[in-house]
C-alpha positions as a Markdown table, in Angstrom:
| # | Residue | x | y | z |
|---|---|---|---|---|
| 1 | Met | 52.5 | -84.2 | 20.7 |
| 2 | Lys | 51.7 | -80.3 | 20.5 |
| 3 | Asn | 48.9 | -78.1 | 22.1 |
| 4 | Phe | 46.8 | -77.9 | 18.9 |
| 5 | Asp | 46.8 | -81.6 | 17.9 |
| 6 | Phe | 43.1 | -81.7 | 19.4 |
| 7 | Ile | 41.9 | -79.7 | 16.3 |
| 8 | Gln | 42.8 | -82.8 | 13.9 |
| 9 | Leu | 40.3 | -84.7 | 15.7 |
| 10 | Leu | 37.8 | -82.4 | 14.7 |
| 11 | Ala | 39.2 | -82.4 | 10.9 |
| 12 | Gln | 38.1 | -86.1 | 11.1 |
| 13 | Gln | 34.7 | -85.3 | 11.2 |
| 14 | Ile | 34.7 | -81.8 | 9.5 |
| 15 | Pro | 37.6 | -81.5 | 7.0 |
| 16 | Ser | 37.8 | -77.8 | 6.8 |
| 17 | Phe | 39.0 | -77.5 | 10.3 |
| 18 | Ser | 42.5 | -78.8 | 8.8 |
| 19 | Gln | 42.8 | -75.3 | 7.7 |
| 20 | Leu | 42.3 | -73.7 | 11.2 |
| 21 | His | 44.9 | -76.6 | 12.5 |
| 22 | Ala | 47.6 | -75.6 | 9.6 |
| 23 | Tyr | 47.5 | -72.1 | 10.9 |
| 24 | Cys | 47.8 | -72.7 | 14.5 |
| 25 | Asp | 50.4 | -75.8 | 14.0 |
| 26 | Lys | 52.6 | -73.4 | 12.1 |
| 27 | Ala | 52.0 | -70.7 | 15.0 |
| 28 | Glu | 53.5 | -73.3 | 17.5 |
| 29 | Ile | 56.4 | -75.0 | 15.4 |
| 30 | Phe | 57.8 | -71.6 | 14.1 |
| 31 | Gln | 57.4 | -69.8 | 17.8 |
| 32 | Asn | 61.2 | -70.0 | 18.7 |
| 33 | Ser | 62.7 | -70.3 | 15.4 |
| 34 | Phe | 60.5 | -67.8 | 13.2 |
| 35 | Pro | 58.6 | -65.7 | 15.8 |
| 36 | Glu | 57.2 | -63.3 | 12.9 |
| 37 | Glu | 55.9 | -66.0 | 10.9 |
| 38 | Ser | 54.6 | -67.6 | 14.3 |
| 39 | Ala | 52.6 | -64.5 | 15.0 |
| 40 | Gly | 51.4 | -63.9 | 11.3 |
| 41 | Asn | 49.8 | -67.6 | 11.3 |
| 42 | Ala | 48.3 | -66.9 | 14.7 |
| 43 | Arg | 46.8 | -63.6 | 13.1 |
| 44 | Lys | 45.6 | -65.9 | 10.1 |
| 45 | Ala | 43.8 | -68.5 | 12.7 |
| 46 | Leu | 42.0 | -65.7 | 14.4 |
| 47 | Glu | 40.9 | -64.2 | 11.2 |
| 48 | Trp | 39.7 | -67.7 | 10.1 |
| 49 | Leu | 37.8 | -68.1 | 13.5 |
| 50 | Val | 36.3 | -64.5 | 13.1 |
| 51 | Lys | 35.0 | -65.4 | 9.5 |
| 52 | Gln | 33.4 | -68.4 | 10.4 |
| 53 | His | 31.5 | -67.2 | 13.0 |
| 54 | Leu | 30.1 | -64.0 | 11.3 |
| 55 | Ala | 29.1 | -66.3 | 8.4 |
| 56 | Met | 27.3 | -68.3 | 11.2 |
| 57 | Ala | 25.7 | -65.1 | 12.0 |
| 58 | Ser | 24.5 | -64.4 | 8.5 |
| 59 | Val | 26.8 | -61.2 | 8.2 |
| 60 | Thr | 27.9 | -60.4 | 4.8 |
| 61 | Leu | 31.2 | -58.8 | 4.8 |
| 62 | Glu | 32.0 | -55.7 | 3.0 |
| 63 | Lys | 34.9 | -55.8 | 0.2 |
| 64 | His | 38.4 | -55.2 | 1.9 |
| 65 | Glu | 37.0 | -55.3 | 5.5 |
| 66 | Thr | 40.3 | -55.9 | 7.8 |
| 67 | Leu | 39.9 | -57.8 | 10.8 |
| 68 | Ser | 40.0 | -55.0 | 13.1 |
| 69 | Asp | 36.6 | -54.1 | 11.1 |
| 70 | Met | 35.3 | -57.5 | 11.6 |
| 71 | Met | 36.1 | -57.8 | 15.4 |
| 72 | Arg | 34.3 | -54.3 | 15.8 |
| 73 | Arg | 30.9 | -56.1 | 14.6 |
| 74 | Pro | 28.0 | -56.3 | 17.2 |
| 75 | Glu | 27.8 | -60.3 | 16.6 |
| 76 | Ile | 31.2 | -60.5 | 17.8 |
| 77 | Asp | 30.8 | -58.4 | 20.8 |
| 78 | Ala | 27.8 | -60.9 | 21.6 |
| 79 | Phe | 29.8 | -63.8 | 21.1 |
| 80 | Ile | 32.5 | -62.6 | 23.5 |
| 81 | Asn | 29.8 | -61.7 | 25.9 |
| 82 | Glu | 31.6 | -59.6 | 28.4 |
| 83 | Asp | 34.2 | -62.4 | 28.9 |
| 84 | Tyr | 37.2 | -59.9 | 29.4 |
| 85 | Val | 40.0 | -62.2 | 29.4 |
| 86 | Phe | 38.6 | -63.9 | 26.4 |
| 87 | Lys | 38.5 | -60.4 | 24.4 |
| 88 | Gln | 42.0 | -59.6 | 25.4 |
| 89 | Asp | 43.3 | -62.8 | 24.3 |
| 90 | Met | 41.4 | -62.1 | 20.8 |
| 91 | Phe | 43.0 | -58.6 | 20.8 |
| 92 | Thr | 46.5 | -60.0 | 22.0 |
| 93 | Val | 46.6 | -62.0 | 18.9 |
| 94 | Lys | 45.3 | -59.3 | 16.7 |
| 95 | Lys | 47.7 | -56.8 | 17.9 |
| 96 | Ile | 51.2 | -58.7 | 17.7 |
| 97 | Gly | 50.0 | -60.6 | 14.5 |
| 98 | Asn | 49.4 | -57.0 | 12.8 |
| 99 | Tyr | 53.1 | -56.1 | 14.0 |
| 100 | Ala | 54.4 | -59.3 | 12.3 |
| 101 | Ser | 52.2 | -58.4 | 9.1 |
| 102 | His | 53.8 | -55.0 | 9.0 |
| 103 | Ile | 57.4 | -56.0 | 9.1 |
| 104 | Gly | 59.8 | -53.0 | 9.9 |
| 105 | Thr | 57.3 | -51.1 | 12.1 |
| 106 | Gln | 58.3 | -53.6 | 15.2 |
| 107 | Thr | 60.4 | -56.5 | 15.7 |
| 108 | Ile | 58.8 | -59.7 | 16.8 |
| 109 | Arg | 60.8 | -61.3 | 19.4 |
| 110 | Lys | 60.3 | -64.8 | 20.6 |
| 111 | Asn | 58.7 | -64.0 | 23.9 |
| 112 | Asp | 56.1 | -62.0 | 21.7 |
| 113 | Ala | 55.3 | -64.8 | 19.6 |
| 114 | Phe | 55.0 | -67.0 | 22.8 |
| 115 | Ile | 52.6 | -64.6 | 24.2 |
| 116 | Cys | 50.6 | -64.3 | 20.9 |
| 117 | Leu | 50.6 | -68.3 | 20.6 |
| 118 | Arg | 49.6 | -68.7 | 24.2 |
| 119 | Ala | 46.5 | -66.3 | 23.7 |
| 120 | Leu | 45.7 | -67.9 | 20.4 |
| 121 | Tyr | 45.4 | -71.3 | 22.3 |
| 122 | Tyr | 42.5 | -70.0 | 24.6 |
| 123 | Val | 40.9 | -68.1 | 21.8 |
| 124 | Val | 40.7 | -71.1 | 19.5 |
| 125 | Ser | 39.5 | -73.1 | 22.6 |
| 126 | Gly | 36.9 | -70.3 | 23.5 |
| 127 | Phe | 35.6 | -70.6 | 19.8 |
| 128 | Leu | 35.5 | -74.3 | 19.7 |
| 129 | Tyr | 34.0 | -74.5 | 23.5 |
| 130 | Arg | 31.5 | -72.0 | 22.5 |
| 131 | Trp | 30.4 | -73.7 | 19.1 |
| 132 | Lys | 30.2 | -76.8 | 21.2 |
| 133 | Ala | 32.9 | -78.5 | 19.0 |
| 134 | Ile | 34.6 | -79.4 | 22.2 |
| 135 | Lys | 33.2 | -80.1 | 25.5 |
| 136 | Ser | 36.1 | -78.9 | 27.8 |
| 137 | Ile | 39.3 | -76.7 | 28.1 |
| 138 | Gln | 42.6 | -78.1 | 28.6 |
| 139 | Ala | 45.6 | -76.1 | 30.0 |
| 140 | Phe | 48.1 | -74.7 | 27.4 |
| 141 | Asp | 51.4 | -76.7 | 28.2 |
| 142 | Ala | 54.2 | -74.3 | 27.4 |
| 143 | Thr | 56.7 | -77.3 | 27.5 |
| 144 | Leu | 55.3 | -78.7 | 24.4 |
| 145 | Val | 56.4 | -75.9 | 22.1 |
| 146 | Pro | 59.2 | -77.1 | 19.8 |
| 147 | Gln | 62.4 | -75.2 | 20.8 |
| 148 | Val | 63.9 | -76.0 | 17.0 |
| 149 | Phe | 62.2 | -76.3 | 13.9 |
| 150 | Pro | 64.2 | -78.6 | 11.8 |
| 151 | Gly | 62.5 | -78.5 | 8.6 |
| 152 | Val | 62.4 | -76.3 | 5.6 |
| 153 | His | 60.8 | -73.0 | 6.4 |
| 154 | Val | 58.3 | -72.3 | 3.6 |
| 155 | Glu | 55.8 | -68.8 | 4.1 |
| 156 | Ser | 52.2 | -69.5 | 3.6 |
| 157 | Ser | 50.3 | -67.0 | 1.5 |
| 158 | Glu | 46.9 | -68.6 | 1.7 |
| 159 | Glu | 44.3 | -66.2 | 3.3 |
| 160 | Pro | 41.5 | -67.6 | 5.5 |
| 161 | Lys | 38.1 | -68.3 | 4.0 |
| 162 | Val | 34.8 | -69.1 | 4.9 |
| 163 | Ala | 34.5 | -72.9 | 5.3 |
| 164 | Ile | 30.7 | -73.9 | 4.3 |
| 165 | Asp | 31.2 | -77.2 | 6.5 |
| 166 | Val | 32.3 | -75.8 | 9.6 |
| 167 | Val | 29.6 | -73.1 | 9.1 |
| 168 | Asn | 26.8 | -75.8 | 8.8 |
| 169 | Ser | 28.2 | -77.6 | 11.9 |
| 170 | Val | 27.1 | -75.1 | 14.4 |
| 171 | Pro | 23.3 | -75.1 | 15.4 |
| 172 | Gln | 22.1 | -71.6 | 15.3 |
| 173 | Glu | 20.7 | -71.5 | 19.1 |
| 174 | Val | 24.3 | -72.0 | 20.0 |
| 175 | Val | 25.6 | -69.0 | 17.6 |
| 176 | Glu | 23.0 | -66.9 | 19.3 |
| 177 | Asn | 23.3 | -68.0 | 23.0 |
| 178 | Pro | 27.0 | -69.3 | 23.2 |
| 179 | Val | 27.8 | -70.7 | 26.8 |
| 180 | Ile | 31.0 | -68.9 | 28.3 |
| 181 | Pro | 33.7 | -71.4 | 29.7 |
| 182 | Gly | 34.8 | -71.1 | 33.3 |
| 183 | Glu | 38.1 | -70.0 | 34.2 |
| 184 | Lys | 41.2 | -70.9 | 32.6 |
| 185 | Pro | 42.5 | -74.2 | 33.8 |
| 186 | Arg | 45.6 | -74.3 | 35.7 |
| 187 | Glu | 48.9 | -75.0 | 34.0 |
| 188 | Ser | 51.6 | -77.2 | 35.1 |
| 189 | Leu | 54.4 | -75.8 | 37.2 |
| 190 | Ala | 56.7 | -76.4 | 34.3 |
| 191 | Ser | 54.6 | -74.5 | 31.8 |
| 192 | Glu | 53.8 | -71.6 | 34.4 |
| 193 | Ala | 57.3 | -70.9 | 35.0 |
| 194 | Ile | 57.9 | -70.4 | 31.2 |
| 195 | Thr | 54.4 | -68.6 | 30.8 |
| 196 | Arg | 55.7 | -66.0 | 33.7 |
| 197 | Lys | 58.8 | -65.3 | 32.4 |
| 198 | Cys | 57.6 | -64.5 | 28.8 |
| 199 | Leu | 54.6 | -62.2 | 30.1 |
| 200 | Ile | 57.2 | -60.2 | 32.1 |
| 201 | Asp | 60.0 | -60.1 | 29.2 |
| 202 | Tyr | 56.7 | -59.1 | 27.1 |
| 203 | Met | 56.2 | -56.2 | 29.3 |
| 204 | Leu | 59.6 | -55.3 | 29.6 |
| 205 | Asn | 60.0 | -55.3 | 26.1 |
| 206 | Glu | 56.7 | -53.2 | 25.8 |
| 207 | Ala | 58.6 | -50.6 | 27.8 |
| 208 | Lys | 61.7 | -50.6 | 25.4 |
| 209 | Trp | 63.7 | -52.4 | 27.7 |
| 210 | Asp | 66.6 | -55.1 | 26.6 |
| 211 | Ile | 66.8 | -58.0 | 28.4 |
| 212 | Leu | 70.2 | -59.8 | 29.2 |
| 213 | Thr | 70.3 | -63.5 | 28.9 |
| 214 | Ala | 73.4 | -63.8 | 31.1 |
| 215 | Lys | 72.6 | -64.4 | 34.8 |
| 216 | Gly | 74.0 | -62.0 | 37.0 |
| 217 | Asp | 75.6 | -59.9 | 33.9 |
| 218 | Ile | 75.2 | -56.1 | 34.8 |
| 219 | Gln | 74.7 | -53.7 | 31.8 |
| 220 | Gly | 74.0 | -50.0 | 31.9 |
| 221 | Gly | 70.6 | -49.3 | 30.5 |
| 222 | Lys | 69.6 | -52.6 | 30.3 |
| 223 | Ala | 67.4 | -55.2 | 32.3 |
| 224 | Cys | 69.4 | -57.7 | 34.3 |
| 225 | Ile | 68.4 | -61.2 | 35.5 |
| 226 | Glu | 69.4 | -62.9 | 38.7 |
| 227 | Val | 71.6 | -60.0 | 40.0 |
| 228 | Lys | 73.5 | -61.0 | 43.3 |
| 229 | Val | 73.0 | -58.6 | 46.5 |
| 230 | Lys | 74.4 | -58.8 | 49.7 |
| 231 | Gly | 72.5 | -57.9 | 53.3 |
| 232 | Met | 69.6 | -60.1 | 52.7 |
| 233 | Pro | 68.1 | -61.6 | 56.2 |
| 234 | Thr | 69.7 | -65.1 | 55.4 |
| 235 | Pro | 72.7 | -67.2 | 56.8 |
| 236 | Ser | 74.6 | -66.4 | 53.7 |
| 237 | Gly | 73.4 | -62.9 | 53.6 |
| 238 | Ile | 73.1 | -63.5 | 49.7 |
| 239 | Gly | 69.9 | -63.1 | 47.4 |
| 240 | Tyr | 69.3 | -62.6 | 43.7 |
| 241 | Cys | 66.9 | -60.2 | 42.3 |
| 242 | Asp | 64.9 | -61.7 | 39.6 |
| 243 | Tyr | 65.2 | -58.4 | 37.3 |
| 244 | Val | 66.9 | -55.3 | 38.2 |
| 245 | Leu | 66.7 | -52.3 | 35.6 |
| 246 | Phe | 70.1 | -50.2 | 35.6 |
| 247 | Ser | 70.5 | -46.8 | 34.2 |
| 248 | Lys | 72.9 | -45.9 | 31.6 |
| 249 | Gly | 75.2 | -44.8 | 34.3 |
| 250 | Gly | 75.0 | -48.3 | 36.2 |
| 251 | Lys | 72.6 | -47.0 | 38.9 |
| 252 | Pro | 69.5 | -49.5 | 39.7 |
| 253 | Leu | 66.4 | -47.7 | 38.3 |
| 254 | Ala | 64.1 | -50.7 | 39.6 |
| 255 | Val | 64.0 | -54.0 | 41.1 |
| 256 | Ile | 61.3 | -56.6 | 40.0 |
| 257 | Glu | 60.1 | -59.4 | 42.2 |
| 258 | Ala | 58.3 | -62.3 | 40.3 |
| 259 | Lys | 55.9 | -64.6 | 41.9 |
| 260 | Ser | 54.0 | -67.6 | 40.4 |
| 261 | Thr | 51.2 | -66.7 | 38.4 |
| 262 | Ile | 49.1 | -69.1 | 40.7 |
| 263 | Gln | 50.3 | -66.9 | 43.7 |
| 264 | Asn | 49.0 | -63.6 | 44.8 |
| 265 | Ala | 51.6 | -60.7 | 43.6 |
| 266 | Gly | 51.6 | -59.4 | 47.3 |
| 267 | Lys | 53.5 | -62.5 | 48.4 |
| 268 | Gly | 56.6 | -61.0 | 46.7 |
| 269 | Arg | 56.3 | -57.6 | 48.3 |
| 270 | Lys | 58.5 | -58.0 | 51.4 |
| 271 | Gln | 61.2 | -59.7 | 49.6 |
| 272 | Ala | 61.1 | -56.9 | 46.7 |
| 273 | Ile | 61.5 | -54.5 | 49.4 |
| 274 | Met | 64.6 | -56.3 | 51.1 |
| 275 | Tyr | 66.3 | -56.4 | 47.6 |
| 276 | Ala | 65.6 | -52.5 | 47.3 |
| 277 | Asp | 67.3 | -52.3 | 50.7 |
| 278 | Cys | 70.4 | -54.0 | 49.6 |
| 279 | Leu | 70.6 | -52.2 | 46.3 |
| 280 | Glu | 70.3 | -48.8 | 48.1 |
| 281 | Ala | 72.9 | -49.8 | 50.5 |
| 282 | Lys | 75.4 | -50.6 | 47.5 |
| 283 | Tyr | 74.8 | -48.0 | 45.2 |
| 284 | Gly | 73.3 | -45.2 | 47.0 |
| 285 | Val | 69.9 | -45.0 | 45.1 |
| 286 | Arg | 66.7 | -46.5 | 46.1 |
| 287 | Pro | 65.2 | -48.3 | 43.2 |
| 288 | Val | 61.7 | -48.2 | 42.3 |
| 289 | Ile | 60.1 | -51.7 | 43.2 |
| 290 | Tyr | 57.7 | -53.7 | 41.5 |
| 291 | Tyr | 56.5 | -56.9 | 42.4 |
| 292 | Thr | 54.4 | -59.2 | 40.1 |
| 293 | Asn | 53.0 | -62.7 | 39.3 |
| 294 | Gly | 53.1 | -61.9 | 35.3 |
| 295 | Tyr | 49.0 | -60.8 | 35.2 |
| 296 | Val | 49.1 | -58.5 | 38.3 |
| 297 | Thr | 51.7 | -55.9 | 38.6 |
| 298 | Lys | 52.3 | -53.4 | 41.6 |
| 299 | Val | 54.7 | -50.7 | 42.1 |
| 300 | Ile | 56.1 | -48.8 | 45.0 |
| 301 | Asp | 57.6 | -45.6 | 43.5 |
| 302 | Gly | 59.4 | -44.3 | 46.8 |
| 303 | Met | 57.2 | -41.0 | 46.4 |
| 304 | Gly | 55.2 | -41.6 | 49.6 |
| 305 | Tyr | 52.1 | -43.0 | 47.7 |
| 306 | Pro | 50.4 | -46.4 | 48.5 |
| 307 | Asp | 51.3 | -49.4 | 46.2 |
| 308 | Arg | 49.5 | -49.3 | 43.4 |
| 309 | Asp | 48.4 | -51.6 | 40.0 |
| 310 | Val | 50.1 | -50.7 | 36.8 |
| 311 | Ile | 49.5 | -52.2 | 33.6 |
| 312 | Ser | 53.2 | -52.2 | 32.3 |
| 313 | Phe | 56.6 | -51.2 | 33.6 |
| 314 | His | 58.0 | -47.8 | 33.1 |
| 315 | Ser | 60.4 | -46.8 | 30.6 |
| 316 | His | 64.0 | -45.9 | 31.5 |
| 317 | Glu | 63.2 | -42.2 | 31.0 |
| 318 | Asp | 60.0 | -42.6 | 33.3 |
| 319 | Leu | 61.9 | -44.1 | 35.9 |
| 320 | Glu | 64.6 | -41.5 | 36.0 |
| 321 | Tyr | 61.8 | -38.8 | 36.3 |
| 322 | Leu | 59.9 | -40.8 | 39.2 |
| 323 | Ile | 63.3 | -40.7 | 41.3 |
| 324 | Gln | 64.0 | -37.3 | 40.3 |
| 325 | Lys | 60.3 | -36.4 | 41.6 |
| 326 | Arg | 61.1 | -37.8 | 45.3 |
| 327 | Gly | 62.4 | -34.5 | 46.6 |
| 328 | Arg | 59.4 | -32.7 | 45.6 |
| 329 | Ala | 58.1 | -30.9 | 48.9 |
| 330 | Asp | 54.4 | -30.5 | 49.8 |
| 331 | Ile | 52.9 | -27.4 | 48.9 |
| 332 | Thr | 52.8 | -25.2 | 52.1 |
| 333 | Asp | 51.8 | -21.9 | 50.9 |
| 334 | Leu | 48.0 | -21.9 | 50.4 |
| 335 | Thr | 47.6 | -18.0 | 49.6 |
| 336 | Ile | 45.9 | -17.6 | 46.2 |
| 337 | Asp | 46.2 | -14.7 | 44.0 |
| 338 | Asp | 43.2 | -12.8 | 43.8 |
| 339 | Ala | 43.8 | -12.3 | 40.4 |
| 340 | Ile | 43.4 | -16.0 | 39.7 |
| 341 | Thr | 39.9 | -15.9 | 41.9 |
| 342 | Asn | 38.6 | -13.9 | 44.7 |
| 343 | Arg | 35.8 | -16.0 | 45.2 |
| 344 | Pro | 35.8 | -17.6 | 48.9 |
| 345 | Tyr | 34.1 | -21.0 | 47.8 |
| 346 | Gln | 36.7 | -21.3 | 45.1 |
| 347 | Lys | 39.5 | -20.5 | 47.1 |
| 348 | Thr | 38.1 | -23.1 | 49.6 |
| 349 | Ala | 38.0 | -25.9 | 46.9 |
| 350 | Ile | 41.4 | -25.1 | 45.7 |
| 351 | Lys | 42.9 | -25.3 | 49.4 |
| 352 | Ser | 40.8 | -28.5 | 50.0 |
| 353 | Leu | 42.3 | -30.2 | 46.7 |
| 354 | Val | 45.8 | -29.3 | 47.6 |
| 355 | Glu | 45.4 | -30.5 | 51.0 |
| 356 | Trp | 44.1 | -33.8 | 49.4 |
| 357 | Leu | 47.2 | -34.4 | 47.2 |
| 358 | Asn | 49.5 | -33.6 | 50.4 |
| 359 | Met | 48.2 | -36.5 | 52.0 |
| 360 | Lys | 49.5 | -38.4 | 49.2 |
| 361 | His | 46.4 | -39.1 | 47.0 |
| 362 | Arg | 47.3 | -39.2 | 43.6 |
| 363 | Arg | 44.4 | -37.8 | 42.1 |
| 364 | Gly | 41.6 | -35.3 | 42.7 |
| 365 | Leu | 38.5 | -34.0 | 41.1 |
| 366 | Leu | 37.0 | -30.6 | 41.0 |
| 367 | Val | 33.7 | -30.0 | 39.9 |
| 368 | Leu | 32.8 | -26.4 | 38.5 |
| 369 | Ala | 29.3 | -25.3 | 37.4 |
| 370 | Thr | 28.9 | -23.2 | 34.8 |
| 371 | Val | 26.2 | -20.8 | 33.5 |
| 372 | Arg | 24.9 | -20.3 | 30.4 |
| 373 | Glu | 23.2 | -16.8 | 29.7 |
| 374 | Lys | 20.4 | -16.9 | 26.7 |
| 375 | Leu | 21.0 | -14.1 | 24.3 |
| 376 | Val | 18.0 | -12.1 | 23.0 |
């Protein structure tokens, strides 16, 4: 049993759904053994879906129109209908699938292929639900993904084509007024644990971090897992950091506390701070602190700013720079050179902005009116 087996049931009534199943099944069975092939098939599955829907909407594609071009069509925007999560999943499949199609520009790792596969599952389910081909969306089950592929690996060169029987199976009113499904169903605890790790690993890889696989192993310039620390408020005093990002010189640049995807990321804040305390006591450097549930990630940079949301982890160079900036003092000399401006209202605005930034606000805005003279 695998995640996309439900498509086979549709193919019993509408044969061309078997092509969609072939792409999806290969994306699933190749995920661990041949990640680039997995991502490439996921992209083909997405293209197959998009082509069917555009055909349903009576769109004639231009010659050599790319998947990116198709996804920018207004008919696809209307189909997405402001469903941000669905849109993000579509672009995740396209992005990673495009990497796989251009081998050499970026290596596709197993966790990249997993993120692509999981996004594909909800993309396929979202299309089929909107087409009323299925009545409900089941949760993705990461435990069903094969760990090895025992068969013969044969690459597929077949390109997605419009299937008339699929196009004709969807009523026009459904195409024009698709019903958006509710929230994604909750995954099992076992599946969620795999998903969470892959989401975090994917973000680390995006920030150019290599992740060690051996627990407790510490290497400079690497993302290390299950790092042991002493000084925790427990009977043993021992704790294990989910991830510690080390500098090339062996100093901790950041610590990451990961919570379940079904929990609020904030539940890891206190524990992450305690881990940072332990690492600072041992190494003499206070690491940048992240706490995340895989979907929401917050950072405490140690510069006095409030915790803030980030969409990815910082690179090695960015973390080094953040830590270097911690000694930066507030601006205390508010004298403004008249050569820059001698207008009182401008000096007042500049001083107000500086005071605002000194209060540890990360951004400020100055609005300057302009005067346009008419030449006669």
